[in-house]
Coordinates of C-alpha atoms in Angstrom, one line a residue:
M14 CA 0.0 0.0 0.0
P15 CA 1.4 3.4 -0.9
P16 CA 2.4 5.6 2.1
L17 CA 0.5 8.7 3.1
H18 CA 1.7 11.7 1.1
Q19 CA 3.6 14.3 3.0
S20 CA 1.7 17.2 4.4
P21 CA 2.6 20.7 3.0
P22 CA 4.7 22.8 5.3
G23 CA 1.9 25.2 6.1
L24 CA -0.4 22.4 7.2
H25 CA 2.2 20.8 9.5
T26 CA 1.6 23.4 12.2
I27 CA -2.0 22.5 12.3
L28 CA -1.9 18.7 12.0
R29 CA 0.1 17.8 15.2
P30 CA -2.1 15.2 17.0
D31 CA 0.8 13.6 18.7
D32 CA 1.0 16.1 21.6
T33 CA -2.4 17.6 21.3
L34 CA -5.5 16.9 23.4
I35 CA -8.5 17.3 21.1
V36 CA -11.7 18.1 22.9
Q37 CA -15.0 17.7 21.1
L38 CA -17.7 20.3 21.9
P39 CA -21.0 18.8 20.6
V40 CA -23.1 21.9 20.4
A41 CA -24.5 21.5 16.8
P42 CA -27.9 19.7 17.0
Q43 CA -29.0 20.0 13.4
V44 CA -28.1 17.1 11.1
T45 CA -27.9 18.3 7.4
A46 CA -27.5 15.0 5.6
K47 CA -27.9 11.2 6.0
T48 CA -26.3 8.5 4.0
R49 CA -28.1 5.5 2.8
F50 CA -25.7 3.4 4.9
S51 CA -26.2 5.0 8.3
S52 CA -28.7 4.3 11.0
I53 CA -30.7 6.7 13.1
S54 CA -28.1 6.9 15.7
P55 CA -29.2 7.6 19.4
H56 CA -26.1 9.8 20.0
R57 CA -27.7 12.4 17.7
L58 CA -29.8 13.4 20.7
S59 CA -26.6 14.2 22.7
F60 CA -25.6 17.8 22.3
L61 CA -24.8 20.6 24.8
A62 CA -25.7 24.2 25.2
P63 CA -22.7 26.5 24.7
E64 CA -22.4 27.2 28.5
E65 CA -22.4 23.4 29.2
A66 CA -19.8 22.9 26.5
L67 CA -17.5 25.4 28.1
A68 CA -17.9 23.7 31.5
M69 CA -17.0 20.4 29.8
L70 CA -13.9 22.0 28.2
V71 CA -12.7 23.5 31.5
D72 CA -13.0 20.0 33.1
A73 CA -11.1 18.4 30.1
I74 CA -8.3 20.8 30.1
G75 CA -7.5 20.9 33.8
K76 CA -4.0 22.3 34.2
R77 CA -2.8 21.5 30.7
P78 CA -1.2 24.4 28.8
E79 CA -3.6 26.0 26.3
E80 CA -1.1 25.4 23.5
T81 CA -1.4 21.7 23.8
V82 CA -5.2 21.6 23.4
R83 CA -7.4 21.9 20.3
V84 CA -11.2 22.3 20.4
A85 CA -13.2 20.4 17.8
I86 CA -16.7 21.7 17.2
T87 CA -18.2 18.9 15.2
G88 CA -21.7 17.7 16.0
P89 CA -23.7 15.7 16.5
G90 CA -25.0 17.8 13.6
D91 CA -23.3 20.4 11.4
P92 CA -21.9 23.5 13.2
L93 CA -22.6 25.8 10.2
A94 CA -26.3 24.9 10.3
V95 CA -26.5 26.8 13.6
P96 CA -24.1 29.7 13.1
D97 CA -25.3 31.7 16.1
T98 CA -24.7 28.8 18.5
L99 CA -21.3 28.1 16.8
L100 CA -20.0 31.6 17.2
Q101 CA -21.4 31.9 20.7
T102 CA -19.5 28.8 21.7
I103 CA -16.3 30.0 20.1
N104 CA -16.6 33.4 21.8
L105 CA -17.1 31.7 25.2
V106 CA -14.0 29.5 24.6
R107 CA -12.0 32.5 23.4
D108 CA -12.9 34.6 26.4
R109 CA -11.7 31.8 28.8
Y110 CA -8.8 30.5 26.7
P111 CA -7.5 33.1 24.3
R112 CA -4.6 30.9 22.9
L113 CA -6.6 27.7 22.3
R114 CA -6.8 26.4 18.8
I115 CA -10.3 25.9 17.4
S116 CA -11.5 23.7 14.6
L117 CA -14.7 22.5 13.1
K118 CA -16.0 19.7 10.9
T119 CA -18.8 20.5 8.4
L120 CA -20.5 19.4 5.2
G121 CA -19.7 22.9 3.9
C122 CA -23.1 24.6 3.5
G123 CA -22.6 28.2 4.7
A124 CA -18.8 28.0 4.6
R125 CA -18.6 30.9 2.1
R126 CA -21.1 33.0 4.0
F127 CA -19.4 32.6 7.4
A128 CA -15.8 32.2 6.4
A129 CA -14.9 35.8 7.6
D130 CA -16.8 35.4 10.8
L131 CA -15.0 32.1 11.6
A132 CA -11.6 33.7 10.9
R133 CA -12.3 36.7 13.1
A134 CA -13.4 34.3 15.9
G135 CA -10.1 32.5 15.7
V136 CA -10.9 29.2 13.8
D137 CA -7.7 28.0 12.1
Y138 CA -8.7 24.6 10.7
V139 CA -11.8 23.1 9.0
E140 CA -12.4 19.5 7.9
M141 CA -15.0 19.5 5.1
V142 CA -16.8 16.2 4.2
V143 CA -16.8 15.8 0.4
N144 CA -18.0 12.4 -0.8
G145 CA -18.6 13.3 -4.4
V146 CA -18.4 16.2 -6.8
T147 CA -21.2 15.1 -9.1
G148 CA -24.9 14.8 -8.4
E149 CA -24.9 11.2 -9.7
I150 CA -22.4 10.1 -7.1
L151 CA -24.1 12.0 -4.2
E152 CA -27.5 10.5 -5.1
K153 CA -25.9 7.0 -4.7
I154 CA -24.6 7.9 -1.2
Y155 CA -27.1 10.1 0.5
A156 CA -30.7 9.3 1.5
W157 CA -31.4 13.0 2.0
I158 CA -29.6 16.3 2.2
R159 CA -31.0 19.4 3.9
P160 CA -28.8 22.4 3.0
G161 CA -31.4 24.9 4.3
L162 CA -34.9 25.4 5.5
K163 CA -36.4 25.0 2.0
T164 CA -37.6 21.5 1.1
M165 CA -35.7 20.1 -1.9
T166 CA -35.5 16.9 -3.9
L167 CA -32.3 15.0 -3.4
Q168 CA -31.2 16.0 -6.9
E169 CA -31.7 19.7 -6.1
A170 CA -30.1 19.4 -2.7
A171 CA -27.0 17.6 -4.2
Y172 CA -26.5 20.5 -6.6
V173 CA -26.8 23.0 -3.8
L174 CA -24.3 21.1 -1.7
I175 CA -21.7 20.8 -4.6
T176 CA -22.1 24.6 -5.2
E177 CA -21.7 25.4 -1.5
Q178 CA -18.5 23.3 -1.2
K179 CA -17.2 24.7 -4.5
H180 CA -17.4 28.3 -3.1
G181 CA -16.8 27.4 0.6
I182 CA -13.3 25.9 0.3
P183 CA -11.7 29.0 -1.5
A184 CA -13.5 31.3 0.9
L185 CA -12.1 29.6 3.9
K186 CA -8.6 29.5 2.4
Y187 CA -8.9 33.2 1.5
Q188 CA -9.4 33.9 5.2
G189 CA -6.3 31.9 6.1
I190 CA -8.1 28.9 7.5
G191 CA -6.6 25.4 6.8
V192 CA -8.9 23.1 4.9
V193 CA -8.7 19.3 4.8
V194 CA -11.3 17.5 2.7
V195 CA -12.5 14.2 4.3
T196 CA -13.9 11.5 1.9
T197 CA -15.4 8.3 3.1
L198 CA -14.8 5.5 0.6
Y199 CA -18.1 3.7 -0.2
P200 CA -17.5 0.5 -2.2
G201 CA -19.4 0.6 -5.5
C202 CA -20.3 4.3 -5.0
N203 CA -17.3 6.7 -5.0
V204 CA -14.1 4.7 -4.8
H205 CA -13.4 5.2 -8.5
H206 CA -14.5 8.8 -8.1
V207 CA -11.7 9.8 -5.7
N208 CA -9.4 11.0 -8.4
R209 CA -12.1 13.5 -9.5
I210 CA -12.7 14.6 -5.9
A211 CA -9.0 15.1 -5.3
A212 CA -8.5 17.1 -8.6
A213 CA -11.5 19.3 -7.9
V214 CA -10.7 20.2 -4.3
Q215 CA -7.0 20.7 -5.1
E216 CA -8.0 23.2 -7.7
L217 CA -10.2 25.0 -5.1
G218 CA -7.2 25.3 -2.8
A219 CA -7.8 22.5 -0.2
D220 CA -4.6 21.7 1.7
A221 CA -5.0 17.9 1.8
L222 CA -7.3 15.0 1.4
A223 CA -8.2 12.5 4.2
L224 CA -9.5 9.1 3.1
V225 CA -11.7 7.2 5.5
P226 CA -12.7 3.5 4.9
Y227 CA -16.4 2.7 5.0
R228 CA -17.5 0.8 8.1
A229 CA -21.0 -0.8 8.2
E230 CA -23.1 0.7 11.0
P231 CA -25.4 -1.3 13.2
D232 CA -29.0 -1.2 12.0
G233 CA -27.9 0.6 8.8
E234 CA -30.5 0.8 6.1
V235 CA -28.0 -0.6 3.5
V236 CA -24.9 -2.6 4.1
L237 CA -22.2 -2.4 1.4
E238 CA -20.3 -5.5 0.4
P239 CA -16.5 -5.1 0.2
G240 CA -15.1 -5.4 -3.3
E241 CA -12.2 -7.5 -4.4
V242 CA -9.9 -4.5 -4.4
D243 CA -8.9 -2.7 -1.2
P244 CA -10.7 0.7 -1.7
L245 CA -8.2 2.6 0.4
E246 CA -5.3 1.3 -1.6
H247 CA -7.0 1.9 -4.9
A248 CA -8.0 5.4 -3.8
R249 CA -4.5 6.3 -2.6
W250 CA -3.0 5.3 -5.9
S251 CA -5.5 7.3 -7.9
V252 CA -4.9 10.6 -6.0
P253 CA -2.5 12.9 -7.9
P254 CA 0.9 13.0 -6.1
A255 CA 0.7 16.7 -5.8
M256 CA -2.3 16.3 -3.5
P257 CA -1.3 15.4 0.1
I258 CA -3.1 12.6 1.8
V259 CA -3.3 12.9 5.6
S260 CA -5.2 11.2 8.4
P261 CA -8.3 13.1 9.6
L262 CA -7.6 15.0 12.7
L263 CA -11.1 15.5 14.1
A264 CA -12.7 12.0 13.9
D265 CA -11.9 8.7 15.6
D266 CA -13.1 5.2 14.8
D267 CA -16.5 5.8 16.4
G268 CA -17.3 8.7 14.1
Y269 CA -17.0 11.2 16.9
A270 CA -14.5 14.0 16.8
G271 CA -11.6 14.3 19.2
N272 CA -10.3 12.0 21.9
Y273 CA -12.2 13.4 24.9
R274 CA -15.9 12.6 25.0
Q275 CA -16.7 12.7 28.8
G276 CA -20.0 14.4 29.2
A277 CA -20.8 14.5 25.5
A278 CA -23.7 12.1 26.0
R279 CA -25.5 14.1 28.6
L280 CA -29.2 13.9 28.0
P281 CA -32.0 15.7 29.9
R282 CA -33.5 13.4 32.5
P283 CA -37.1 13.5 33.8
S284 CA -37.5 14.9 37.3
L285 CA -40.2 15.4 39.9
L286 CA -40.8 18.9 38.5
R287 CA -40.3 17.9 34.8
P288 CA -41.4 14.3 34.4
L289 CA -42.5 14.4 30.8
V290 CA -41.1 14.6 27.2
A291 CA -42.8 16.5 24.3
V292 CA -42.6 15.3 20.7
A293 CA -43.4 17.0 17.4
S294 CA -44.9 14.3 15.2
S295 CA -47.4 14.2 12.3
G296 CA -48.6 10.6 12.8
G297 CA -47.4 9.5 16.2
L298 CA -44.8 7.0 15.1
D299 CA -41.8 9.2 14.0
V300 CA -40.3 12.5 15.0
D301 CA -40.9 14.1 11.7
L302 CA -42.2 17.7 12.1
H303 CA -40.4 21.1 12.2
L304 CA -41.3 22.7 15.5
G305 CA -42.7 25.8 13.7
R306 CA -45.2 23.6 11.8
A307 CA -46.4 21.5 14.7
E308 CA -50.1 22.2 15.5
R309 CA -50.0 19.9 18.5
L310 CA -47.4 18.1 20.6
L311 CA -47.4 14.6 21.9
I312 CA -46.6 14.2 25.6
Y313 CA -44.8 11.1 26.9
G314 CA -44.2 9.9 30.4
C315 CA -43.9 6.9 32.6
R316 CA -46.8 4.9 34.0
E317 CA -46.9 3.7 37.5
D318 CA -45.4 0.4 36.4
G319 CA -42.4 2.2 34.8
L320 CA -43.5 1.8 31.1
V321 CA -43.1 4.8 28.9
C322 CA -46.3 5.7 27.1
L323 CA -48.2 8.5 25.4
R324 CA -50.0 10.5 28.1
E325 CA -51.8 13.2 26.2
T326 CA -51.6 15.7 23.3
R327 CA -51.4 19.5 23.7
P328 CA -52.2 22.2 21.1
A329 CA -49.2 24.2 20.2
P330 CA -49.4 28.1 20.3
Q331 CA -50.5 29.7 17.1
P332 CA -47.8 31.1 14.7
G333 CA -47.2 34.8 14.2
S334 CA -46.5 36.0 17.7
G335 CA -42.7 36.0 17.5
R336 CA -40.7 35.4 20.6
Q337 CA -43.9 35.4 22.7
R338 CA -45.0 32.3 20.8
W339 CA -42.0 30.4 22.2
Q340 CA -42.5 31.8 25.7
D341 CA -46.1 30.5 25.5
L342 CA -44.8 27.1 24.4
S343 CA -42.3 27.1 27.3
D344 CA -45.2 27.7 29.7
L345 CA -47.2 24.9 28.0
L346 CA -44.3 22.6 28.5
S347 CA -43.3 23.6 32.0
D348 CA -43.6 20.0 33.1
C349 CA -41.4 18.7 30.3
C350 CA -37.6 18.2 30.4
A351 CA -37.2 17.9 26.6
L352 CA -38.9 18.4 23.3
L353 CA -38.0 16.2 20.3
T354 CA -38.4 17.7 16.8
V355 CA -36.8 17.3 13.4
Q356 CA -35.9 20.9 13.1
A357 CA -36.2 24.2 15.0
G358 CA -35.0 27.7 14.7
E359 CA -32.4 29.2 17.0
T360 CA -34.9 31.6 18.7
P361 CA -37.3 28.9 19.9
R362 CA -34.3 26.7 21.0
R363 CA -32.9 29.5 23.0
V364 CA -36.2 30.6 24.6
L365 CA -37.1 27.0 25.5
Q366 CA -33.6 26.3 26.9
E367 CA -33.8 29.5 29.0
N368 CA -37.0 28.1 30.5
G369 CA -35.7 24.6 31.2
V370 CA -36.8 22.7 28.2
R371 CA -34.1 21.1 26.1
V372 CA -34.9 21.0 22.4
M373 CA -33.4 17.8 20.9
L374 CA -33.2 17.8 17.0
T375 CA -33.5 14.3 15.7
D376 CA -35.6 12.0 13.5
G377 CA -36.7 8.4 13.6
Q378 CA -39.1 6.3 15.6
I379 CA -40.4 8.0 18.7
E380 CA -40.3 5.1 21.1
P381 CA -36.5 4.3 21.2
L382 CA -35.7 8.0 21.3
V383 CA -38.0 8.8 24.2
E384 CA -36.9 5.6 26.0
Q385 CA -33.3 6.8 25.8
I386 CA -34.2 9.9 27.7
F387 CA -36.2 8.0 30.3
G388 CA -33.3 5.6 30.6
G389 CA -35.2 2.5 29.4
D390 CA -33.5 -0.8 29.0
K391 CA -32.4 -2.0 25.5
G392 CA -35.1 -4.5 25.3
G393 CA -37.6 -1.7 25.4
R394 CA -40.0 -0.8 28.1
S395 CA -42.5 1.1 26.1
A396 CA -46.3 0.7 26.2
G397 CA -46.4 2.3 22.7
G398 CA -49.6 4.0 21.6
K399 CA -50.7 6.4 18.9
P400 CA -52.1 9.8 19.6
P401 CA -55.8 10.0 20.3
R402 CA -57.9 11.6 17.6

């Protein structure tokens, strides 16, 4: 197998994981894409408010010198999908640790728009996930892509993603931010496409390419069969020698960023004052509604025998009242510790958070997600139930 290409001199000062503690701050709740080969992972519920993330960082750093620590803002969703939260987190970190190095991992939507803001905030390194540079390839890999609030077909969204990445990489480089493109090698999908990815991102100014082998996920919708040829070996040989190949800095074997994850899986827990969980759902089986479009919310709680079940439905406040609408919703959910929805704006998330309700952005079946919050066993202790009509 060919060795990793050498990193360019300018990138060497960034990619030094040997003596660096990388701390993941999971403050980005909004997932912007899902591959056909991934499952609805429970860890997507696990994100922190910026203040919680700072507390976790302080605990992780301890007495280590700032120069030996790098912050990785990576998930569980895409940091650029929640720019206000991203910049608030960076500013909190900068105020406490002015010499800390800050990185993020993204699909790239919004990179051009926020490149200058990221540079001013002190971000020096970005890993951008690029799994294809044509719509045909992306449609083989992704089940859906959500580059913004507007609903799009996969074909339309793939075009938007390609365009955003095409403009995002040079915009980040113009601001002096190091960019490494991360490509997962999906057998039968994009392994023979890597040379085109490498050529395209090299022309855009990316510093290096990181190749990640595909690993089947538990309960994935589709499992790819390995081919006769080692995809990593084939891909390395097909990358032009002028394009450096490096190991990704911000992700480990479990798909999380960094090497410090203590506290990253903190979930809200029901209490005596807040024993319930609210869910935005159109049919009662899946979390599938944008919070702003929910006309009613399903309320889940535990029965006396400990089983989790649907307790009631509550009408959501009417749209059009601005911040007051979300204050009214907070009052409506004053006995709920969390609200599950597929998407929500930053204002409702902030207002609800201030009033003690954690907004968890996720999708998938309601029962396993709710049970995770209630701490149910893996065998499932749900009584099920659909919403009453």
